[in-house]
Amino acid sequence: KLPTYSFKIVILGESAVGKTSLLLRFHKNQFSTDLESTIGASHVQKSINTTDCQMQLLIWDTAGQEQYHSLAPMYYRGARGALIAYDRTSYKSFERAKNWIKEIQKKGSPNVRIVLVGNKVDLEKQEVKSSEALNYAKENDMLFFETSAKTGEGVQEAFLALVKLLPKK
Ligand code: GTP
């Protein structure tokens, strides 16, 4: 029998960047145009089998609206992995992502592993240069992916890269 590990992962980012959509794509390989904005937070459980272990992921999808900001620590507390998302068509959402990164590095689990995700790459509009986001990620020692929850591009890769970074102990 393979060893089993349990991990808590949190998704953070400004409202409407596509956090719920990224999780729905990863979890069920689906996309929906009429998702409600998340209230508070919600979570899914997902098991992943690798060749040498079984991973049970508890993934928290948080609400991006500013009125819920004070709740965020409840959801990132104990999380060993964080997926921080912005919307590539909105520079403001990239700035917000950087603030989430600072907050979780300061107040989250020691050594929390972070993956930065620039979502909505299916759209033509691009306010955040890929090179700028990549440089930021490199300087801060984190992986960076550009994704589309709509087409699925990059989504599995981003989540699986995060899972791979989690320390097995
Ligand atoms: P909050 O719950 O308010 O924090 O928002 P959220 O970050 O969870 O965003 P959500 O997943 O609800 O998506 C917001 C809107 O963006 C929805 O209309 C989605 O259909 C749309 N959306 C999400 N991801 C993509 C994407 O990759 N491409 C495109 N074109 N639209 C997307």
Short mmCIF file of C-alpha atoms and ligand atoms in Angstrom, two decimals:
data_model
loop_
_atom_site.label_atom_id
_atom_site.label_comp_id
_atom_site.label_asym_id
_atom_site.label_seq_id
_atom_site.Cartn_x
_atom_site.Cartn_y
_atom_site.Cartn_z
CA LYS A 1 0.00 0.00 0.00
CA LEU A 2 1.26 3.44 -0.93
CA PRO A 3 1.90 6.01 1.79
CA THR A 4 -0.76 8.71 2.02
CA TYR A 5 -0.13 12.38 2.61
CA SER A 6 -2.68 15.09 3.31
CA PHE A 7 -2.14 18.66 2.26
CA LYS A 8 -4.06 21.86 2.56
CA ILE A 9 -3.81 24.24 -0.37
CA VAL A 10 -5.32 27.71 -0.63
CA ILE A 11 -6.20 29.79 -3.68
CA LEU A 12 -5.93 33.54 -3.24
CA GLY A 13 -6.35 36.52 -5.55
CA GLU A 14 -8.51 39.50 -6.37
CA SER A 15 -12.20 39.01 -7.07
CA ALA A 16 -13.07 37.76 -10.57
CA VAL A 17 -9.54 36.71 -11.59
CA GLY A 18 -10.92 33.16 -11.97
CA LYS A 19 -10.05 31.32 -8.74
CA THR A 20 -13.25 29.28 -8.64
CA SER A 21 -12.93 28.64 -12.37
CA LEU A 22 -9.35 27.39 -12.03
CA LEU A 23 -10.42 25.00 -9.29
CA LEU A 24 -13.42 23.77 -11.27
CA ARG A 25 -11.14 23.15 -14.26
CA PHE A 26 -8.60 21.28 -12.15
CA HIS A 27 -11.15 19.33 -10.14
CA LYS A 28 -13.75 18.44 -12.77
CA ASN A 29 -12.23 19.61 -16.05
CA GLN A 30 -15.19 21.95 -16.50
CA PHE A 31 -15.75 25.64 -17.18
CA SER A 32 -18.86 27.68 -16.53
CA THR A 33 -19.61 31.27 -17.48
CA ASP A 34 -22.19 31.77 -14.77
CA LEU A 35 -20.42 31.14 -11.49
CA GLU A 36 -21.49 33.20 -8.53
CA SER A 37 -18.81 35.26 -6.83
CA THR A 38 -17.58 33.20 -3.88
CA ILE A 39 -18.98 34.13 -0.48
CA GLY A 40 -16.57 33.45 2.37
CA ALA A 41 -14.85 30.38 1.00
CA SER A 42 -15.49 26.84 -0.19
CA HIS A 43 -13.35 23.78 -0.53
CA VAL A 44 -12.96 20.56 -2.48
CA GLN A 45 -11.13 17.36 -1.70
CA LYS A 46 -9.16 15.68 -4.40
CA SER A 47 -6.97 12.60 -4.32
CA ILE A 48 -3.99 12.26 -6.59
CA ASN A 49 -2.04 9.05 -7.02
CA THR A 50 1.57 9.28 -8.02
CA THR A 51 3.83 6.29 -8.57
CA ASP A 52 5.08 6.34 -5.00
CA CYS A 53 2.34 7.90 -2.90
CA GLN A 54 -1.24 8.99 -2.60
CA MET A 55 -1.95 12.64 -1.94
CA GLN A 56 -5.15 13.89 -0.42
CA LEU A 57 -5.59 17.52 -1.24
CA LEU A 58 -7.92 19.83 0.60
CA ILE A 59 -8.15 22.86 -1.63
CA TRP A 60 -9.69 26.06 -0.30
CA ASP A 61 -11.14 28.55 -2.76
CA THR A 62 -11.38 31.92 -1.05
CA ALA A 63 -13.54 34.95 -1.80
CA GLY A 64 -11.63 37.71 -3.54
CA GLN A 65 -13.97 40.53 -2.64
CA GLU A 66 -12.30 43.00 -0.30
CA GLN A 67 -15.06 42.68 2.30
CA TYR A 68 -13.87 39.11 2.95
CA HIS A 69 -10.17 39.96 3.29
CA SER A 70 -10.24 39.60 7.07
CA LEU A 71 -11.38 35.97 6.73
CA ALA A 72 -8.42 34.95 4.59
CA PRO A 73 -6.08 33.98 7.47
CA MET A 74 -8.55 31.25 8.49
CA TYR A 75 -8.11 29.69 5.08
CA TYR A 76 -4.38 30.09 4.56
CA ARG A 77 -3.55 29.03 8.12
CA GLY A 78 -1.94 25.60 7.93
CA ALA A 79 -1.83 25.64 4.14
CA ARG A 80 1.48 24.34 2.86
CA GLY A 81 0.76 25.35 -0.69
CA ALA A 82 -0.77 28.49 -2.16
CA LEU A 83 -1.88 29.24 -5.66
CA ILE A 84 -1.95 33.01 -6.08
CA ALA A 85 -3.90 34.11 -9.11
CA TYR A 86 -4.23 37.30 -11.10
CA ASP A 87 -6.04 38.13 -14.32
CA ARG A 88 -3.59 38.89 -17.11
CA THR A 89 -5.97 41.49 -18.52
CA SER A 90 -5.82 43.52 -15.27
CA TYR A 91 -2.61 45.06 -13.94
CA LYS A 92 -4.42 45.91 -10.74
CA SER A 93 -5.07 42.24 -10.08
CA PHE A 94 -1.33 41.56 -10.50
CA GLU A 95 -0.55 44.18 -7.84
CA ARG A 96 -3.15 42.53 -5.62
CA ALA A 97 -1.48 39.14 -6.18
CA LYS A 98 1.85 40.58 -5.03
CA ASN A 99 0.20 41.80 -1.85
CA TRP A 100 -1.27 38.34 -1.23
CA ILE A 101 2.18 36.86 -1.68
CA LYS A 102 3.66 39.27 0.86
CA GLU A 103 0.86 38.57 3.31
CA ILE A 104 1.09 34.80 3.09
CA GLN A 105 4.89 34.83 3.30
CA LYS A 106 4.65 36.91 6.45
CA LYS A 107 1.65 35.32 8.15
CA GLY A 108 1.14 31.94 6.48
CA SER A 109 2.84 28.62 7.20
CA PRO A 110 6.61 28.80 7.42
CA ASN A 111 8.01 27.69 4.07
CA VAL A 112 4.67 27.86 2.31
CA ARG A 113 5.15 26.89 -1.34
CA ILE A 114 3.68 29.38 -3.77
CA VAL A 115 2.78 29.17 -7.43
CA LEU A 116 1.90 32.40 -9.22
CA VAL A 117 -0.75 32.07 -11.91
CA GLY A 118 -1.67 34.59 -14.61
CA ASN A 119 -5.14 33.55 -15.75
CA LYS A 120 -7.37 34.36 -18.78
CA VAL A 121 -4.65 33.98 -21.40
CA ASP A 122 -7.35 33.08 -23.92
CA LEU A 123 -8.28 36.78 -24.01
CA GLU A 124 -6.43 39.07 -26.37
CA LYS A 125 -6.11 41.93 -23.93
CA GLN A 126 -2.88 41.73 -21.94
CA GLU A 127 -2.02 44.32 -19.30
CA VAL A 128 0.52 42.20 -17.46
CA LYS A 129 3.60 41.34 -19.47
CA SER A 130 4.63 37.71 -19.17
CA SER A 131 8.25 38.74 -18.70
CA GLU A 132 7.39 41.04 -15.80
CA ALA A 133 5.43 38.34 -13.97
CA LEU A 134 8.12 35.75 -14.68
CA ASN A 135 10.83 38.03 -13.33
CA TYR A 136 8.80 38.75 -10.24
CA ALA A 137 8.27 35.02 -9.66
CA LYS A 138 11.96 34.26 -10.13
CA GLU A 139 13.05 37.00 -7.75
CA ASN A 140 10.69 35.63 -5.14
CA ASP A 141 11.63 32.02 -5.68
CA MET A 142 8.31 30.74 -6.92
CA LEU A 143 7.01 29.03 -10.03
CA PHE A 144 4.93 30.92 -12.57
CA PHE A 145 2.29 29.68 -15.00
CA GLU A 146 0.00 31.38 -17.46
CA THR A 147 -3.38 29.70 -17.61
CA SER A 148 -6.85 29.76 -19.03
CA ALA A 149 -9.57 28.17 -16.95
CA LYS A 150 -11.71 28.57 -20.07
CA THR A 151 -9.58 26.47 -22.45
CA GLY A 152 -7.75 24.54 -19.73
CA GLU A 153 -4.33 25.74 -20.86
CA GLY A 154 -1.75 25.45 -18.10
CA VAL A 155 -4.22 24.63 -15.33
CA GLN A 156 -3.27 21.02 -14.56
CA GLU A 157 0.38 21.98 -14.92
CA ALA A 158 0.09 24.77 -12.35
CA PHE A 159 -1.71 22.69 -9.73
CA LEU A 160 0.50 19.65 -10.24
CA ALA A 161 3.66 21.76 -10.03
CA LEU A 162 2.45 23.09 -6.70
CA VAL A 163 1.65 19.59 -5.44
CA LYS A 164 5.11 18.44 -6.46
CA LEU A 165 6.69 21.19 -4.35
CA LEU A 166 4.95 20.08 -1.16
CA PRO A 167 7.30 18.45 1.31
CA LYS A 168 6.41 14.78 1.91
CA LYS A 169 6.52 14.34 5.63
P1 GTP B 1 -14.45 35.69 -6.54
O1 GTP B 1 -15.21 34.48 -6.12
O2 GTP B 1 -15.30 36.94 -6.56
O3 GTP B 1 -13.20 35.90 -5.75
O4 GTP B 1 -14.01 35.45 -8.10
P2 GTP B 1 -13.10 34.33 -8.73
O5 GTP B 1 -11.68 34.75 -8.70
O6 GTP B 1 -13.39 33.00 -8.11
O7 GTP B 1 -13.55 34.34 -10.26
P3 GTP B 1 -14.52 33.34 -11.04
O8 GTP B 1 -13.92 31.99 -11.17
O9 GTP B 1 -15.87 33.42 -10.42
O10 GTP B 1 -14.51 34.00 -12.48
C1 GTP B 1 -14.90 35.35 -12.71
C2 GTP B 1 -15.32 35.52 -14.17
O11 GTP B 1 -14.20 35.33 -15.04
C3 GTP B 1 -16.39 34.51 -14.61
O12 GTP B 1 -17.28 35.17 -15.47
C4 GTP B 1 -15.59 33.47 -15.37
O13 GTP B 1 -16.37 32.81 -16.35
C5 GTP B 1 -14.48 34.30 -15.99
N1 GTP B 1 -13.23 33.53 -16.20
C6 GTP B 1 -12.57 32.79 -15.29
N2 GTP B 1 -11.46 32.24 -15.82
C7 GTP B 1 -11.43 32.65 -17.11
C8 GTP B 1 -10.52 32.41 -18.20
O14 GTP B 1 -9.49 31.73 -18.11
N3 GTP B 1 -10.84 33.03 -19.39
C9 GTP B 1 -11.94 33.80 -19.56
N4 GTP B 1 -12.13 34.35 -20.76
N5 GTP B 1 -12.81 34.05 -18.56
C10 GTP B 1 -12.57 33.47 -17.36
#
